[in-house]
Coordinates of C-alpha atoms in Angstrom, one line a residue:
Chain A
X23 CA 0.0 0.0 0.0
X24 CA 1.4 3.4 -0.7
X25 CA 1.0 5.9 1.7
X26 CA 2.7 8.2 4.6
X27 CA 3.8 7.0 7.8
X28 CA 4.7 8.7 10.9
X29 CA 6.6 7.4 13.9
X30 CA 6.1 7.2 16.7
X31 CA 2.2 8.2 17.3
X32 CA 2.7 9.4 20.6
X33 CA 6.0 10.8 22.0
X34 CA 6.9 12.2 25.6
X35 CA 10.1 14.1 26.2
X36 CA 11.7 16.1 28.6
X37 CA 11.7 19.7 28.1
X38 CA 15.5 20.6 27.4
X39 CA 15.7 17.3 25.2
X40 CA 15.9 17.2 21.8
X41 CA 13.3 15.2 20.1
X42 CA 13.3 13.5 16.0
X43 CA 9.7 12.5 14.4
X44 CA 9.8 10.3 11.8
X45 CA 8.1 11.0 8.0
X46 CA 8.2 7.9 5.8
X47 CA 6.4 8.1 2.5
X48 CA 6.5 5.4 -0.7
X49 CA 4.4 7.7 -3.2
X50 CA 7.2 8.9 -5.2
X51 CA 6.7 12.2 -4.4
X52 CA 9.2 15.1 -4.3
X53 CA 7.4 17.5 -2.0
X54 CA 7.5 16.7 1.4
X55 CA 5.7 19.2 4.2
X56 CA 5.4 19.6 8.1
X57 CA 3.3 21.7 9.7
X58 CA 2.4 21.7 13.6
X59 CA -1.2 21.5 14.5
X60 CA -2.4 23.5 17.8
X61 CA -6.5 23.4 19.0
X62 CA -8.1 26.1 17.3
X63 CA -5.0 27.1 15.2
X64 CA -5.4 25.4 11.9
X65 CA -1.9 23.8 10.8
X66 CA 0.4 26.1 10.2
X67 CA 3.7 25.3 7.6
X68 CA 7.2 24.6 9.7
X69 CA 9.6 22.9 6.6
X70 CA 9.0 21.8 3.2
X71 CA 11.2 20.5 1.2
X72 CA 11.0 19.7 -2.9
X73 CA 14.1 17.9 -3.7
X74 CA 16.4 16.0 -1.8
X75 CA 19.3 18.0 0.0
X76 CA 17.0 20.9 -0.2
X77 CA 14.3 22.5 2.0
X78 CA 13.2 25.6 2.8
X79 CA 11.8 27.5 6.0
X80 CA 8.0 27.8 6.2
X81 CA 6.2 30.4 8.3
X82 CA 7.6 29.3 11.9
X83 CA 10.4 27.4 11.6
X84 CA 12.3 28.3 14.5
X85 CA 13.6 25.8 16.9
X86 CA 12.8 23.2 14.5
X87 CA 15.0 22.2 11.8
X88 CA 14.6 19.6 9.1
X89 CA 16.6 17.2 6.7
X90 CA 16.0 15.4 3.1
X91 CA 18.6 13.1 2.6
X92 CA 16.5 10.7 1.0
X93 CA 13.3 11.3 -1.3
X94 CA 11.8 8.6 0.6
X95 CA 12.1 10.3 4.2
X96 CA 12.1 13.6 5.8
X97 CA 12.5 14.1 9.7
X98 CA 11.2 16.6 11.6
X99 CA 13.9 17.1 14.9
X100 CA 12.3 19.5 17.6
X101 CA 15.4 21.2 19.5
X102 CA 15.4 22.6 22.9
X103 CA 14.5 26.3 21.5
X104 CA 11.4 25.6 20.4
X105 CA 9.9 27.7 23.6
X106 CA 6.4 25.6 23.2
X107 CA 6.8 22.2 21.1
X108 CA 4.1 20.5 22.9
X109 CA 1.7 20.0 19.6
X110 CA 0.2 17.7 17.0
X111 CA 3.0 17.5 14.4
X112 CA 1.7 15.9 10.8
X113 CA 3.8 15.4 7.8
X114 CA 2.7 15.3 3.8
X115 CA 4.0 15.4 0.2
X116 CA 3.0 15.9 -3.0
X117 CA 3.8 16.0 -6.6
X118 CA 5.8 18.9 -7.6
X119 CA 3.1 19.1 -10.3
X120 CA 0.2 19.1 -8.5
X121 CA -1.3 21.1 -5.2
X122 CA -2.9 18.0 -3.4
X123 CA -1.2 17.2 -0.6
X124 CA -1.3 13.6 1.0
X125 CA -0.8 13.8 5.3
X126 CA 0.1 11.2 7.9
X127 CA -1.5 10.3 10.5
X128 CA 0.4 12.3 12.6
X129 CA 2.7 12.5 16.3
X130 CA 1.3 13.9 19.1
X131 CA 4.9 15.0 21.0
X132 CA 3.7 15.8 24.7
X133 CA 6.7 17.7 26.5
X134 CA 6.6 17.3 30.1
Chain B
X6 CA -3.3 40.5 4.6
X7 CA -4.1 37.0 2.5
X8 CA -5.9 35.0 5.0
X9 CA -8.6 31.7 5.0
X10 CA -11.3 31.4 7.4
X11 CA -13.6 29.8 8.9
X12 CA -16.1 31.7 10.9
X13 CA -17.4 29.0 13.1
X14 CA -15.3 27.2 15.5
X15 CA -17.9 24.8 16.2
X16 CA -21.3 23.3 15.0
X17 CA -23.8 21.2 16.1
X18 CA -26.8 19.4 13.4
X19 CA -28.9 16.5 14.3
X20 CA -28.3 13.3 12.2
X21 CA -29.9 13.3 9.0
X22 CA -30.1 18.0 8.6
X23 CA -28.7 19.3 6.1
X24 CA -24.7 21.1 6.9
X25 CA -23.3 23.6 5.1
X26 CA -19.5 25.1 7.0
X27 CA -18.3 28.5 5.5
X28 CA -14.9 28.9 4.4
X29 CA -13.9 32.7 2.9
X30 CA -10.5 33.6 1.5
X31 CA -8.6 37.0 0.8
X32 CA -6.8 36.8 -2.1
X33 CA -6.2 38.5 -5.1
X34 CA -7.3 36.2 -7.4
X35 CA -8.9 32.9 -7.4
X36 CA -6.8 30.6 -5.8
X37 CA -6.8 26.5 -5.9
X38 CA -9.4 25.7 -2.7
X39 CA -9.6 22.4 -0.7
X40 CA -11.4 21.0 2.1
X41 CA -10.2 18.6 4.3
X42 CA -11.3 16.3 7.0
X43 CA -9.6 14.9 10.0
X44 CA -11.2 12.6 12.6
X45 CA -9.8 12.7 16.2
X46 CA -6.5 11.7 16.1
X47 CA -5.6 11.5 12.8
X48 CA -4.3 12.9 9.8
X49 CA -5.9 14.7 6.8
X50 CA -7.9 13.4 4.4
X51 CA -9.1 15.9 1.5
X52 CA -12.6 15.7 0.8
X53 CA -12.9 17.9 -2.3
X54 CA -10.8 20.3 -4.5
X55 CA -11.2 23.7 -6.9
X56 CA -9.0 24.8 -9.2
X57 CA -11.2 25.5 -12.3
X58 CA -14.4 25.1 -14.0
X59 CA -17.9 24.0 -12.7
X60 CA -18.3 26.2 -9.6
X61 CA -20.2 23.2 -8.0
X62 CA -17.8 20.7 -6.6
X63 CA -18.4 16.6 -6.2
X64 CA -16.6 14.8 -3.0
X65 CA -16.3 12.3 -1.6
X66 CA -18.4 11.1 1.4
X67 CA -21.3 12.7 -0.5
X68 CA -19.7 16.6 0.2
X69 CA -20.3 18.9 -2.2
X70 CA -18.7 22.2 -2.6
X71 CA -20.1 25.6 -4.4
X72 CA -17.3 28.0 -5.4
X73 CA -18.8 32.3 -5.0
X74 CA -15.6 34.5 -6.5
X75 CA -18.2 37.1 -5.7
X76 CA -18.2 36.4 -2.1
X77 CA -14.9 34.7 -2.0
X78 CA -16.5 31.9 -0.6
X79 CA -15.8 28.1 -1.3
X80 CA -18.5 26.5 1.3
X81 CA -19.0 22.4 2.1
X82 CA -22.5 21.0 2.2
X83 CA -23.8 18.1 2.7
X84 CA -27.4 17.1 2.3
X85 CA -28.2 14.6 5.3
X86 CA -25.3 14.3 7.8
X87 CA -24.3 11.1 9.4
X88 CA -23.0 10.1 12.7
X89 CA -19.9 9.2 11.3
X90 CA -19.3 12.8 9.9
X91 CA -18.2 14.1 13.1
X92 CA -15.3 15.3 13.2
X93 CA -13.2 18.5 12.3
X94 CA -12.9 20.2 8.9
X95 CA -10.2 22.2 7.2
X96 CA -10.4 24.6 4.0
X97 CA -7.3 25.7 2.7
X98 CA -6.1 27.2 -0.3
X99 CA -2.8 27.6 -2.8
X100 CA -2.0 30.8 -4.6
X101 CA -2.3 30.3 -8.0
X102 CA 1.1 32.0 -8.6
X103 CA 2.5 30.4 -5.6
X104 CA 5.9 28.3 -6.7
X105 CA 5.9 26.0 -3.8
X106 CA 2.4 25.0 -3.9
X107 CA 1.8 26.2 0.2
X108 CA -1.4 25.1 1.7
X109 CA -3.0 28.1 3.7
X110 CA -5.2 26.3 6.5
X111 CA -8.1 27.6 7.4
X112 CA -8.7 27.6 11.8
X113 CA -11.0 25.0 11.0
X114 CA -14.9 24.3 12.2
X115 CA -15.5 21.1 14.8
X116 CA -18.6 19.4 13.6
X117 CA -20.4 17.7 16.0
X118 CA -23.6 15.3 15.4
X119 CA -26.7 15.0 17.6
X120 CA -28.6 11.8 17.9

């Protein structure tokens, strides 16, 4: 089946540690998204990236930071700057040629 | 500012009314408009999509969609609402000159379904 994964569903760290989610996806796609998903909020865009070795800051990036080594996957790592990273964090990509997006199912990262 | 939004954060309908959740945009020109589900828990699922074309939009799920440029409006309906529709709803929208093909997201509208 072709699809996205994300790893693990739920995640609790200590604040001060750094934390790395895991996107998976086996659609061939070059676009690769995360956003961060807060009650009320809407998601809002933290990294995309469109070909490997390449991505690009969306519109809060900070205290995140993002890598593209492989087509196939794109981790999300949440460092200890990010002030608030308790949140609902989903991942998606799409064709470079087309504005549908396909999402995970998502990581709920609880910092405690 | 370019914006999407949805002007009610939550809603209640019996099972079996009729829905309809408003979803308004401030853009320049037309953009590409979605709308996208998510049960608790989940991820996204898109329901429905505009680009171009017939201003009345077929999902899936039996959503439908009616495109307004005069009102900047891109609003879900659905005839007869099932349990199994609750959950929470998403309209977003890409820039048609927009390189990177960003989804704007909407706040989003809870549904809820009464009994």
């Amino acid at each position: 089946d072709g699809g996205i994964t994300q790893s693990p569903k739920y995640l609790f760290r200590k604040e001060g540690q750094n934390v790395t989610l895991s996107c998976e996806q086996n659609l061939n796609h070059d676009a690769m998204y995360w956003y961060r998903q807060d009650p009320g909020q809407g998601l809002r865009l933290i990294y995309y990236s469109q070909i490997v070795n390449d991505f690009q800051k969306g519109d809060i990036a900070e205290g995140y930071s993002v890598s593209r080594e492989k087509k196939e996957s794109f981790p999300l790592t949440v460092t200890s700057a990010q002030k608030n990273p308790t949140a609902f964090y989903l991942c998606a990509s799409s064709k470079l040629s087309s504005n549908e997006q396909f999402f995970g199912p998502g990581t709920r990262l609880t910092v405690l | 500012a370019q914006s999407v939004t949805q002007p009610d954060i939550h809603i209640t309908v019996s099972e079996g009314a009729s829905l309809e959740l408003r979803c308004n945009y401030s853009y320049g020109a037309t953009p590409y408009l979605f709308w996208y589900v998510q049960s608790p828990g989940q991820g996204l699922q898109l329901l429905l999509k505009y680009f171009s074309g017939d201003t009345l939009v077929q999902g899936i799920k039996g959503f439908e969609a009616e495109f307004k440029r005069s009102q900047s409006s891109f609003n879900l309906r659905k005839p007869s609402v099932h349990w199994s529709d609750a959950a929470e709803y998403f309209c977003a929208v890409v820039p048609v000159v927009n390189a990177g093909n960003m989804l704007t997201f909407g706040g989003g509208t809870r549904l809820m379904v009464k009994p």
